[in-house]
Short mmCIF file of C-alpha atoms and ligand atoms in Angstrom, two decimals:
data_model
loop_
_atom_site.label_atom_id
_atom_site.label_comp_id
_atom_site.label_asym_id
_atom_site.label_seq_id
_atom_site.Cartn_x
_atom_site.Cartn_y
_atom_site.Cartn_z
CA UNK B 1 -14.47 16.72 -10.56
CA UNK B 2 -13.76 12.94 -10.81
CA UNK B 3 -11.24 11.62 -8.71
CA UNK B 4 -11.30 9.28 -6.45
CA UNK B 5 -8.70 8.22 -3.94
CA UNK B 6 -8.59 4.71 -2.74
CA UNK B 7 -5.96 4.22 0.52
CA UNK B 8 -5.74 1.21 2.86
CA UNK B 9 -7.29 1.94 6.18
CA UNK B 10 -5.87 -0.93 8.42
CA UNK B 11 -1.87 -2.56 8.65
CA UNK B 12 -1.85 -2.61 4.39
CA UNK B 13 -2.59 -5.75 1.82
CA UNK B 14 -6.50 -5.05 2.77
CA UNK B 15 -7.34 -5.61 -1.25
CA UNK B 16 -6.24 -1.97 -2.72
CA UNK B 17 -5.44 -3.35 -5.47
CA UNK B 18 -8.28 -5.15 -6.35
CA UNK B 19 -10.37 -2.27 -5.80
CA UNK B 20 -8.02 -0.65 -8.06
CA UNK B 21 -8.49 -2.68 -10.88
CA UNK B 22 -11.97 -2.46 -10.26
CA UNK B 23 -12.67 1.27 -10.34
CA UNK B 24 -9.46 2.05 -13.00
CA UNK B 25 -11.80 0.16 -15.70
CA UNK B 26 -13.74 3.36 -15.78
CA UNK B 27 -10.65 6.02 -15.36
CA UNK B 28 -8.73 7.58 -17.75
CA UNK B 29 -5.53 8.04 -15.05
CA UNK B 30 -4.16 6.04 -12.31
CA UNK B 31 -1.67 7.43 -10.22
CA UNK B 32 0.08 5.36 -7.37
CA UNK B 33 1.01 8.64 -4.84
CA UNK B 34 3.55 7.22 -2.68
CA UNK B 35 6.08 4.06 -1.50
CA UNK B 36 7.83 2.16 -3.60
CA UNK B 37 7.85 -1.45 -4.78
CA UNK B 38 7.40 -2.39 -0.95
CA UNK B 39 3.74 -2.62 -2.10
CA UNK B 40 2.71 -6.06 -3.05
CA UNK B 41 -0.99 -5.83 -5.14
CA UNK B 42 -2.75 -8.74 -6.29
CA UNK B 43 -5.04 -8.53 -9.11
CA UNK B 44 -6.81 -10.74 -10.63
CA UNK B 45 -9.01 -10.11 -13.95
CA UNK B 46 -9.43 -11.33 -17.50
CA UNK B 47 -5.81 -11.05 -18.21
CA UNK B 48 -4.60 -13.59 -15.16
CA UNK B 49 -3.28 -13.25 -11.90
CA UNK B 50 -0.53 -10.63 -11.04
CA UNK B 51 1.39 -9.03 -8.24
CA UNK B 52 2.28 -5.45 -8.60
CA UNK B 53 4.54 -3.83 -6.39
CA UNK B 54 5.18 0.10 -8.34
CA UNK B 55 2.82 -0.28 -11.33
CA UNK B 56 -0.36 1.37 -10.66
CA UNK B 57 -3.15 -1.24 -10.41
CA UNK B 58 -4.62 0.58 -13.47
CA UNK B 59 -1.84 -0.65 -15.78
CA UNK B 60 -4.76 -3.19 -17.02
CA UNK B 61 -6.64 -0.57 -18.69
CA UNK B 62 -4.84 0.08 -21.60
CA UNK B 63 -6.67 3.17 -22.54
CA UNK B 64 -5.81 4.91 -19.09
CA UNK B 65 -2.38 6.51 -18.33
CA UNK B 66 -1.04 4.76 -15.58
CA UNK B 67 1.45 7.37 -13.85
CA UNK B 68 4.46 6.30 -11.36
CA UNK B 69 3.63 9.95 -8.82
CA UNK B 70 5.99 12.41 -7.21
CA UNK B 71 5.51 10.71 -3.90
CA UNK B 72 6.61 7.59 -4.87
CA UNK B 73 10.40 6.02 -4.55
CA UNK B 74 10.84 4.41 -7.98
CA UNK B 75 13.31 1.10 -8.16
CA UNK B 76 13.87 1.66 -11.78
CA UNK B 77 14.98 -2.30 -11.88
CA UNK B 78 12.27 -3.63 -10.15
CA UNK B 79 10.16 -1.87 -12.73
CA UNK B 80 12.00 -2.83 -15.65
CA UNK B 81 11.61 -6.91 -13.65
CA UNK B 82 7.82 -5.81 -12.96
CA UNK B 83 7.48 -4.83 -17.00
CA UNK B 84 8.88 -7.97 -18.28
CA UNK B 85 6.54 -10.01 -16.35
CA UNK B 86 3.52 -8.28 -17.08
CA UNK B 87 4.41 -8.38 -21.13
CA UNK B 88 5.25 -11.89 -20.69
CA UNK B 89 1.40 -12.61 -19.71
CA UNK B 90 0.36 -10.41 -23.11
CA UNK B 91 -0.13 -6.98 -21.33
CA UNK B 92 1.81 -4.34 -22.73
CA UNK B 93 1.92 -1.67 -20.05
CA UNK B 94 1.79 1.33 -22.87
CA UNK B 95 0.28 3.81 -20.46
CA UNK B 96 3.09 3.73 -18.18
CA UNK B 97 4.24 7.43 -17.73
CA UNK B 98 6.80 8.25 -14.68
CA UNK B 99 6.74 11.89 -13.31
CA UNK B 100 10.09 13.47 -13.75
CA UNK B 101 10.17 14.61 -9.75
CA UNK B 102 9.91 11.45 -8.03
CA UNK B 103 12.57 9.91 -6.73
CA UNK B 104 15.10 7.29 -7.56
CA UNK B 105 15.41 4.13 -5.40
CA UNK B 106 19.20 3.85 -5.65
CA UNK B 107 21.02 -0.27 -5.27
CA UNK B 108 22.85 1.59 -1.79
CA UNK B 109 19.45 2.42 -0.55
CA UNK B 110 18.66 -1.20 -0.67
CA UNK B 111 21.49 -2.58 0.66
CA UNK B 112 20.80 -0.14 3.47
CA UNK B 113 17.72 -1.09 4.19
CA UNK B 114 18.70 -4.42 5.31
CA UNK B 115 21.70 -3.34 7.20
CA UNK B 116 19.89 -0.40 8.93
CA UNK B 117 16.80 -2.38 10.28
CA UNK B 118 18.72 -5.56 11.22
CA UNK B 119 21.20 -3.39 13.35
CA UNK B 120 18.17 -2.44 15.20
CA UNK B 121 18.07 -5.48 16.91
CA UNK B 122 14.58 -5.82 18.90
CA UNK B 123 13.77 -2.87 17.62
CA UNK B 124 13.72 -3.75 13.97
CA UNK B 125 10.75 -2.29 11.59
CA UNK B 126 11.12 -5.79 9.82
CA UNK B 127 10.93 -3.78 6.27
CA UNK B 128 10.19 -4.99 3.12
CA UNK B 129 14.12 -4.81 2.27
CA UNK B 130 13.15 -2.44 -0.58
CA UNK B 131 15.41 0.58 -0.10
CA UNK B 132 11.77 2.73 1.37
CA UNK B 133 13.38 4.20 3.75
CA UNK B 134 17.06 4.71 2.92
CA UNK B 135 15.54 6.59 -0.11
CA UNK B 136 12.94 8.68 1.63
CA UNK B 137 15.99 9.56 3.94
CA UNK B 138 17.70 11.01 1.41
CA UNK B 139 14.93 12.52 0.04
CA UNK B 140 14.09 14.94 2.89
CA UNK B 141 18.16 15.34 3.43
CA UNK B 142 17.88 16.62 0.10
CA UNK B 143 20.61 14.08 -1.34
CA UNK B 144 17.82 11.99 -3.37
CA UNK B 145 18.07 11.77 -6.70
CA UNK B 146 14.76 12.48 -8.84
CA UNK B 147 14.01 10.51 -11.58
CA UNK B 148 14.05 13.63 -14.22
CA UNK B 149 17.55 13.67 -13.11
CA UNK B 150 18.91 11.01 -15.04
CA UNK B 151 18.07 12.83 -18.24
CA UNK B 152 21.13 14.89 -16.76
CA UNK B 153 24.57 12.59 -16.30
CA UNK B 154 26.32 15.17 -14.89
CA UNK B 155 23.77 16.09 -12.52
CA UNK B 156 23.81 12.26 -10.72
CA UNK B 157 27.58 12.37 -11.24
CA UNK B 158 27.52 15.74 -8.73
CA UNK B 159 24.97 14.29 -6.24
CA UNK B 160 26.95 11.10 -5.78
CA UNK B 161 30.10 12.86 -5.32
CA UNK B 162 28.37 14.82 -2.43
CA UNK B 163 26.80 12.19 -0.76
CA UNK B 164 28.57 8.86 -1.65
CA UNK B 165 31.62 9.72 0.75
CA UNK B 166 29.17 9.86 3.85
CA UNK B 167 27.20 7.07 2.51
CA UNK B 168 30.35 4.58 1.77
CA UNK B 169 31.19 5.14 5.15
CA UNK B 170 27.88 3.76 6.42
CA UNK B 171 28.37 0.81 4.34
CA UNK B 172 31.68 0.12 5.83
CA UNK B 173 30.92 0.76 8.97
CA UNK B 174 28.21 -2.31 8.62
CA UNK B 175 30.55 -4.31 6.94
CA UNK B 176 29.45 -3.80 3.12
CA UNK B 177 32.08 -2.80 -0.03
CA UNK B 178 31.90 0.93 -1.03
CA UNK B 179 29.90 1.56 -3.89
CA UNK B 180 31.80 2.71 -7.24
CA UNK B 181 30.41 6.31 -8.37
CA UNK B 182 31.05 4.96 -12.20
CA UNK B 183 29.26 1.49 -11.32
CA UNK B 184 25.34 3.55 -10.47
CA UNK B 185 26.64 5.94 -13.71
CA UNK B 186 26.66 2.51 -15.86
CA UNK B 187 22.88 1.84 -14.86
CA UNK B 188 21.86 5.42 -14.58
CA UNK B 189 22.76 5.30 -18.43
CA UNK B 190 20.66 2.13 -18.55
CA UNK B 191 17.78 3.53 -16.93
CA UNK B 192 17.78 6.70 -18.87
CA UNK B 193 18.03 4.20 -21.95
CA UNK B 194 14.71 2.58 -20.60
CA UNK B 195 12.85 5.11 -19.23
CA UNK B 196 14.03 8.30 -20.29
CA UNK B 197 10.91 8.80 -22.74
CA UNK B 198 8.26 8.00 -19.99
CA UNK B 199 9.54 10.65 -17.91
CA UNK B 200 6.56 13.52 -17.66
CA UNK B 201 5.55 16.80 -15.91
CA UNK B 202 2.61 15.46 -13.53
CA UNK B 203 1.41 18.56 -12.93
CA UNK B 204 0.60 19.89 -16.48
CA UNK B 205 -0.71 15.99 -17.04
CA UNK B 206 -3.09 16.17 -13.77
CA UNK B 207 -4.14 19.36 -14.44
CA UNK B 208 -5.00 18.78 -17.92
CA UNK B 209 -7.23 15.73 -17.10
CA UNK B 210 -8.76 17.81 -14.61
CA UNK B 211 -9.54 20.57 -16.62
CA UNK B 212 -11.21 18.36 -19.06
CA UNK B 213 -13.23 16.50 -16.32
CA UNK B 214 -11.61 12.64 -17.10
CA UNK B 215 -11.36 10.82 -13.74
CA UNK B 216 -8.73 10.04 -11.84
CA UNK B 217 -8.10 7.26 -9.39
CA UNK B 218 -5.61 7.90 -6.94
CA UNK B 219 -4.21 4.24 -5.43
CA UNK B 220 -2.45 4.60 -1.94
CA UNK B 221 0.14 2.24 -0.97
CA UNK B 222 -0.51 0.40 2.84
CA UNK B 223 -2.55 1.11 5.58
CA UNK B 224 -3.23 4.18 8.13
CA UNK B 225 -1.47 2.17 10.63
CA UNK B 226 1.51 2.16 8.61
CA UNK B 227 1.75 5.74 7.71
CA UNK B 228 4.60 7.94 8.64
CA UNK B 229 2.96 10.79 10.67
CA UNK B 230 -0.20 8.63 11.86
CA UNK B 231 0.97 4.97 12.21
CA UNK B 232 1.94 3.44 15.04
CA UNK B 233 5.64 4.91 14.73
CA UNK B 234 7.91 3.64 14.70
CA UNK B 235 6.84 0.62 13.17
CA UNK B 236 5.86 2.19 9.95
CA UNK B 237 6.93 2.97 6.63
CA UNK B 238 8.16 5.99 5.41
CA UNK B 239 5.67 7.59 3.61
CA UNK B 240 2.19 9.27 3.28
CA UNK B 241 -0.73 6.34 2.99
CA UNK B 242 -3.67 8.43 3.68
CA UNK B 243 -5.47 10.36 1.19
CA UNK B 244 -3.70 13.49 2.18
CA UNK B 245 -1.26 12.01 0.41
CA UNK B 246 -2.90 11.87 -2.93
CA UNK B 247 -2.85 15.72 -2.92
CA UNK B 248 0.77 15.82 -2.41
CA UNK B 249 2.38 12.64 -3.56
CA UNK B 250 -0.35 12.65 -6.90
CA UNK B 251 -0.20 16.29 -7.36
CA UNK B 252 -3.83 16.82 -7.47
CA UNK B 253 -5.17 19.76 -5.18
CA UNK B 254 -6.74 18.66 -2.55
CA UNK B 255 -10.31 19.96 -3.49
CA UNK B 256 -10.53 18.03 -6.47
CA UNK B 257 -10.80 14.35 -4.46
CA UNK B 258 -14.00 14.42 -4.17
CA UNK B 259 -14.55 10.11 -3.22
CA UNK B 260 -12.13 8.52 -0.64
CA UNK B 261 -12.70 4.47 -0.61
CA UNK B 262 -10.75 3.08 2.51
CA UNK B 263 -10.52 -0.22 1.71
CA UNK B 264 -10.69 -2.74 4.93
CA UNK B 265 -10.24 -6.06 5.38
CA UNK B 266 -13.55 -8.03 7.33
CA UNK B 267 -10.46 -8.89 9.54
CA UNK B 268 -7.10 -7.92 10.21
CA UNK B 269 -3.80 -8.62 8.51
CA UNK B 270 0.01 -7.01 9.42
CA UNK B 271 3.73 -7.51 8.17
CA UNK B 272 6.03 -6.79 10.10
CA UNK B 273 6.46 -6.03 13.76
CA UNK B 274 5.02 -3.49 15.57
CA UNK B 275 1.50 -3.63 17.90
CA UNK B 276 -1.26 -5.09 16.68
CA UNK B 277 -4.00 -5.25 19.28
CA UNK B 278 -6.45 -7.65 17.96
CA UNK B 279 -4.15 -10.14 17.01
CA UNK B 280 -4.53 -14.32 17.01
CA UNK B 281 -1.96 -17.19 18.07
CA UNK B 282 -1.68 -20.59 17.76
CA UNK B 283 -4.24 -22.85 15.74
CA UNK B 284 -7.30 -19.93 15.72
CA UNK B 285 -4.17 -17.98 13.68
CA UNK B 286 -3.10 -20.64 11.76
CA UNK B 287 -6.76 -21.06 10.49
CA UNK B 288 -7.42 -17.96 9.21
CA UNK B 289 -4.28 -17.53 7.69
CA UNK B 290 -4.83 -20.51 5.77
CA UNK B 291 -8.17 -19.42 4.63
CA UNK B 292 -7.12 -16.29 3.74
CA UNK B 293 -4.38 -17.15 2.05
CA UNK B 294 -2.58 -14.41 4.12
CA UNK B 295 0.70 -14.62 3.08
CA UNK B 296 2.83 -11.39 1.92
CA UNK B 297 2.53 -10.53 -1.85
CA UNK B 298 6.01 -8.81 -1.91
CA UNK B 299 8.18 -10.97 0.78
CA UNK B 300 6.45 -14.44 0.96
CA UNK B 301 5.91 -13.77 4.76
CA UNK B 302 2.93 -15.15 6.59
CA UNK B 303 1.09 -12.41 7.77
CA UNK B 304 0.07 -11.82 11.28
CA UNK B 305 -3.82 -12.13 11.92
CA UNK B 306 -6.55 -11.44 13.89
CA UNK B 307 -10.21 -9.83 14.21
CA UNK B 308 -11.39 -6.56 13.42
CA UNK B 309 -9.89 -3.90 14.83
CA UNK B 310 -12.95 -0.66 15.00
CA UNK B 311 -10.69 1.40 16.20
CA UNK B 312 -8.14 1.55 14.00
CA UNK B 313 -10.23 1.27 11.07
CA UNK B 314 -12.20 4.20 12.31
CA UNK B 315 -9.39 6.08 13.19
CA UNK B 316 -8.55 5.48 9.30
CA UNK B 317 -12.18 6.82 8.70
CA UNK B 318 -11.41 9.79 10.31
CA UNK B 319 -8.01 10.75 8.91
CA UNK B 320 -9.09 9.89 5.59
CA UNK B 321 -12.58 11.08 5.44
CA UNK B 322 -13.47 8.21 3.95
CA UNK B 323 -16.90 8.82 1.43
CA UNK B 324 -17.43 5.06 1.32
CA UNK B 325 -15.83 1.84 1.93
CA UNK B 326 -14.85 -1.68 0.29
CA UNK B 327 -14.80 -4.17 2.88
CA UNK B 328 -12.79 -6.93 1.32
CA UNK B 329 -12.53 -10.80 1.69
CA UNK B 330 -15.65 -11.29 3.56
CA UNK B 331 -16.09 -14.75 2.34
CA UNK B 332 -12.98 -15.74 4.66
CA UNK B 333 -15.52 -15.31 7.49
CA UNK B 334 -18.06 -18.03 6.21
CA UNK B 335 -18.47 -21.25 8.19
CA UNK B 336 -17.99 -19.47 11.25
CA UNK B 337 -20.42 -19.69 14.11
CA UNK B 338 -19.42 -16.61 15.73
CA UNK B 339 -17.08 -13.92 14.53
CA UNK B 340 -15.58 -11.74 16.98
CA UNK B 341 -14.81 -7.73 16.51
CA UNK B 342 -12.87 -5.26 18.70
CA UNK B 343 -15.34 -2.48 19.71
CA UNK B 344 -12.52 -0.44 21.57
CA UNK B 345 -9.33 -0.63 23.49
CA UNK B 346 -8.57 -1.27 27.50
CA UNK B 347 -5.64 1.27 27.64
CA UNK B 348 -4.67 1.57 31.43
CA UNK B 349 -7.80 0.33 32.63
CA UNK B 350 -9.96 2.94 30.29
CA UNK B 351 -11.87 1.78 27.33
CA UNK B 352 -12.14 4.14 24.42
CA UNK B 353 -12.32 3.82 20.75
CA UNK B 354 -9.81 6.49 20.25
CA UNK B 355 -6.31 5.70 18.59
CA UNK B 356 -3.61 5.82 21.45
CA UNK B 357 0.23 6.52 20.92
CA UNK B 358 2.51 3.71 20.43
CA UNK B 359 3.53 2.91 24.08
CA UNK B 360 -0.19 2.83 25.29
CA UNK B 361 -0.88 0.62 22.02
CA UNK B 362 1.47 -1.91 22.28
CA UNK B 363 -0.58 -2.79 26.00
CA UNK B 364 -4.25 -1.98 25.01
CA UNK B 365 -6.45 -4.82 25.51
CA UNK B 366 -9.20 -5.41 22.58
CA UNK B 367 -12.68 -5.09 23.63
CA UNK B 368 -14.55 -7.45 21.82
CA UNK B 369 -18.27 -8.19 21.21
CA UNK B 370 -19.67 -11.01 19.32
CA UNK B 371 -22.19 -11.30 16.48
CA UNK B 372 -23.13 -14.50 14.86
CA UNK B 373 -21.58 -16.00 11.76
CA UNK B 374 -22.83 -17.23 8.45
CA UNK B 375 -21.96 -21.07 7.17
CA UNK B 376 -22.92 -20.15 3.66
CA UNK B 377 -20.42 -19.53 0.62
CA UNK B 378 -20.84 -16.59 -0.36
CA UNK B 379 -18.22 -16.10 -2.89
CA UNK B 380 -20.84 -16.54 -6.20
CA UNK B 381 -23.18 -13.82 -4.69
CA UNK B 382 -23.58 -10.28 -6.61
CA UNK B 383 -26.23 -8.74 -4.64
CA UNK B 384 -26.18 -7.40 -1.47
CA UNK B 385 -29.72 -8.88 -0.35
CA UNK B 386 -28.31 -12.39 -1.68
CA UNK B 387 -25.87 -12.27 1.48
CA UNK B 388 -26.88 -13.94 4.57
CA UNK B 389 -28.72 -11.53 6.64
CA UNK B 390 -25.56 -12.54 9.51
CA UNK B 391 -23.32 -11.52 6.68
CA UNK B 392 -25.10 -8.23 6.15
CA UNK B 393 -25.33 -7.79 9.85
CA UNK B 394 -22.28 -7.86 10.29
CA UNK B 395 -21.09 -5.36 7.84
CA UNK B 396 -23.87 -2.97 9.57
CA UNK B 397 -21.86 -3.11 12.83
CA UNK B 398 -18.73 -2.60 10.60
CA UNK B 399 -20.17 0.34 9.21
CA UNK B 400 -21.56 1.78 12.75
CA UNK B 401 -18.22 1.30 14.11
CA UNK B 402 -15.86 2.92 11.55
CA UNK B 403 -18.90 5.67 10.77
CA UNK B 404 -19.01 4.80 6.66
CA UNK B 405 -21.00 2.75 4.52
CA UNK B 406 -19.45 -0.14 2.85
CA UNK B 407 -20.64 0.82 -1.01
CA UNK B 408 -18.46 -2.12 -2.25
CA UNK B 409 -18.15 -5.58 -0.49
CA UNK B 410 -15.52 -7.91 -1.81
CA UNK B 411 -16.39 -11.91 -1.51
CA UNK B 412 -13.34 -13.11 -3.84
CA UNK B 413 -10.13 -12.07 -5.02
CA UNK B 414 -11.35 -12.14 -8.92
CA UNK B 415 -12.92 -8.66 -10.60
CA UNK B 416 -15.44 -10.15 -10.82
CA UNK B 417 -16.67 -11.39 -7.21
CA UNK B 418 -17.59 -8.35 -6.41
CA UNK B 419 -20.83 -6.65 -5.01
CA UNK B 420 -21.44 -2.80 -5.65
CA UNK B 421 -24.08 -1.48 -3.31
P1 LIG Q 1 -3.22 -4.83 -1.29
O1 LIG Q 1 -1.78 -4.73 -0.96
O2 LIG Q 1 -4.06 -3.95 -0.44
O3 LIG Q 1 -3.50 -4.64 -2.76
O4 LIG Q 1 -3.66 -6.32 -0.95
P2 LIG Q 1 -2.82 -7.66 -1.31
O5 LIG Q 1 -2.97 -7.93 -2.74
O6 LIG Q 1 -1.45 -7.59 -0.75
O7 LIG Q 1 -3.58 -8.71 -0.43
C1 LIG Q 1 -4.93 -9.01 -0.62
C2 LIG Q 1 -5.07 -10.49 -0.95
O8 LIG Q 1 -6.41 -10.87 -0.84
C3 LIG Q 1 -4.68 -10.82 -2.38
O9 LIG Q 1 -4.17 -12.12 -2.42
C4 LIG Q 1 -6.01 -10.75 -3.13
O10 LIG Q 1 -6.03 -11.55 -4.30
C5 LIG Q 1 -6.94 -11.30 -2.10
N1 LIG Q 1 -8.31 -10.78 -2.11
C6 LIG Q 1 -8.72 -9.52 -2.37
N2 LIG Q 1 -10.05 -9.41 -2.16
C7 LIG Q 1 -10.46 -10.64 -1.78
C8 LIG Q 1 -11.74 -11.19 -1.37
O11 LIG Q 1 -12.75 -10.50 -1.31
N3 LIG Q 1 -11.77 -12.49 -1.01
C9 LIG Q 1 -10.65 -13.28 -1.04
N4 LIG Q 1 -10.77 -14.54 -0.66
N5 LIG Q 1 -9.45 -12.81 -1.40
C10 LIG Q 1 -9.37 -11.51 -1.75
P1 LIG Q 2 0.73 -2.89 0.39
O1 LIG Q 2 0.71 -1.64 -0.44
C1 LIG Q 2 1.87 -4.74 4.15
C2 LIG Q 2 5.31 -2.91 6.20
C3 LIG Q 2 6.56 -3.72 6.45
C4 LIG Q 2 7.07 -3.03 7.71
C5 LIG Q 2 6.74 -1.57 7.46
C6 LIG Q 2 7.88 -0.76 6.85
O2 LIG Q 2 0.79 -4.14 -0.38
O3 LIG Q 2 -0.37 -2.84 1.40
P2 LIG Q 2 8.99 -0.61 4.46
O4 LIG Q 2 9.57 -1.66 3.56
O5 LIG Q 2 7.86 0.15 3.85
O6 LIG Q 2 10.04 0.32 5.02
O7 LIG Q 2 8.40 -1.43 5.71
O8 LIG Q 2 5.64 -1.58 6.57
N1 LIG Q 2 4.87 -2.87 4.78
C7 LIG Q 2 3.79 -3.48 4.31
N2 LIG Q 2 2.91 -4.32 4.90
N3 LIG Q 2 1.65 -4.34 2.89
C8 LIG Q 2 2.47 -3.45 2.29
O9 LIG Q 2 2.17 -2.85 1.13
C9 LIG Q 2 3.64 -3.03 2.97
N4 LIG Q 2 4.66 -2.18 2.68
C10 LIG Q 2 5.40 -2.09 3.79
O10 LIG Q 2 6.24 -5.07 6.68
O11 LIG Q 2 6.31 -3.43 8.82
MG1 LIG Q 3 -0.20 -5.91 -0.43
#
């Protein structure tokens, strides 16, 4: 059966979303299976440039069904912002569905978000500010509200009587106004007004699509590093990235995935705080920031960089089971005369390529060995013997080191400057 599953196997923003837009042309549904508008995806095709953070990266294909999954934490107002921006540039978004059991990313959560991580002090997540984990909170204390629900006013009404008392509190407590019950009934009304119709049962949709053998692309949100049970936790966000997560966030069973693209960056990019081993300072930093362009598509943060990491992009490989692999932004790299990669981690004196728990992470030492660069451009080459042979050596050891074969090499951000192996 054809789905495929494409999930971020670094710190996130490795070029999902390009690869999205890529391999949606040829799918007939796109479901995003988890976060929220924390996500920040760039695409750019035909259409223009555009940064998506809940739309599936599919909504460009306007023959697909583009489907907001049960895993995710929908801001129903970012969406309705997202929307209006996308029509604006001529693209009318009319496969947009939203499954009736995912859940609502309530104006409190948001509010929380901020309070909550900047009353952690030093130990601060430094979140997106997008309500992620407030809602997912709620969600497992079973006070979250699911989207479906706002068919049902007095439904919401019930759930914010029950948890708004304990939640006020919070907000007072940090020094925020309590929230009026009849002010999030006003724009439940509005939502229901907007979205109410492009509420749907993902599971009879899914299995329908299945049935009749039309593929599927599942798009993950972030990177392995990043995810809730297998990131470097704290420091994470608060859901499922890994294609596990496509089972349970995008409702399709798990035999059914049957290609898993982990989509790495040729180096390494992170938001937020939290360890990241391979990581540059100073001018070398500045550099390839600038020639990435590696600032945050949701936030406007610069982005911390640095080599590649093998190990973590391997450990990525092996959580994900990747099939293949799009290794992204590879014409960053040109014009250098060496390019260093982390082999493995120093932990206590020990080097292994193994993932090791937070504590041991934040003080592992990269191993690095160098191969030589390329000075060519690269970013007008299609075909993978047109690369330098130090460009395709170099994806080898990429390859050898996270154990999968990079099908798809990325060497621009357009659809087009792409090369499929
Ligand atoms: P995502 O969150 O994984 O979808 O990635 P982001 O969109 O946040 O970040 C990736 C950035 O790299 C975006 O600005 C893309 O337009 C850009 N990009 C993607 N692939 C390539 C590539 O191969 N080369 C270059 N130069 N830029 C790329
Ligand atoms: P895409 O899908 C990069 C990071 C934040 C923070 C941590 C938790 O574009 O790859 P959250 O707001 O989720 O509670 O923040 O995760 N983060 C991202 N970093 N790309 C993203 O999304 C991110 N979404 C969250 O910086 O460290
Ligand atoms: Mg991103």
């Amino acid at each position: 059966m054809p789905v495929t599953a494409i999930v971020g196997a670094q710190w996130g923003d490795e070029g999902k979303g390009k690869i999205t837009d890529l391999l949606a042309e040829a799918a007939d549904l796109v479901i995003r299976f988890g976060g929220g508008s924390n996500a920040g995806h760039t695409v750019i095709n035909g259409l223009g440039e555009f940064k998506l953070h809940l739309l599936p990266s599919g909504i460009f294909n306007a023959a697909a069904i583009s489907l907001l999954g049960t895993g995710m934490v929908v801001d129903f107002a970012a969406l309705q912002r997202e929307l209006d921006d996308l029509r604006r540039a001529g693209v009318s978004g009319s496969g947009l569905r939203i499954s009736n059991r995912a859940q609502v990313v309530m104006p409190y959560h948001i509010v929380l978000d901020r309070l909550l991580d900047e009353a952690r002090g030093e130990e601060r997540v430094g979140t997106t500010q997008r309500g992620i984990g407030p809602a997912y909170a709620d969600k497992v204390a079973r006070l979250g509200i699911q989207t479906g629900d706002i068919l049902f006013p007095d439904v919401v009404r019930r759930k914010l009587d029950l948890l708004l008392p304990e939640t006020n509190r919070t907000l007072l407590r940090l020094g925020h106004p309590a929230i009026d019950p009849a002010d999030i009934m006003r724009q439940a009304g509005e939502w229901r007004e907007c979205f109410g119709t492009l509420l749907v049962d993902q599971v009879e949709l899914v299995d329908r699509y299945l049935t009749e053998q039309r593929p599927i692309v599942l798009e993950g949100q972030l990177g392995a590093m990043r995810d809730i049970d297998w990131g470097e936790y704290p420091y994470v966000t608060s859901s499922t990235t890994i294609a596990g997560g496509g089972a349970v966030g995008g409702g399709v069973p798990p035999a059914a995935i049957d290609r898993v693209v982990g989509v790495v960056k040729a180096y390494t990019t992170a938001v937020g705080t939290g360890p990241m081993p391979t990581e540059l300072h100073g001018v070398e930093a500045d550099d390839l920031r600038t020639k990435g362009a590696e600032f945050g598509a949701t936030t406007g943060r610069p982005r911390r960089v640095g080599w590649f990491d093998g190990p973590a992009a391997c450990y990525a490989r092996r959580l994900n089971g990747f099939t293949d692999m799009a290794v992204t932004k590879l014409d960053v790299l040109s014009g250098l005369e060496s390019i260093p990669i982390c082999v493995a981690y120093d932990v206590a004196g020990r080097a292994s390529s193994d993932m090791p728990v937070t504590p041991l992470l934040r003080d592992a030492e990269p191993v690095f060995e160098s191969v030589p660069g390329w000075e060519a451009d690269i970013s007008d080459i299609r075909s993978w013997f047109d690369l330098p042979s130090e460009a395709r050596f170099y994806l080898s050891r990429l390859e050898e080191l996270v154990g999968a074969k990079a099908g798809i090499v990325s060497v621009g951000p357009h659809r087009a400057q792409t090369i499929l192996r």
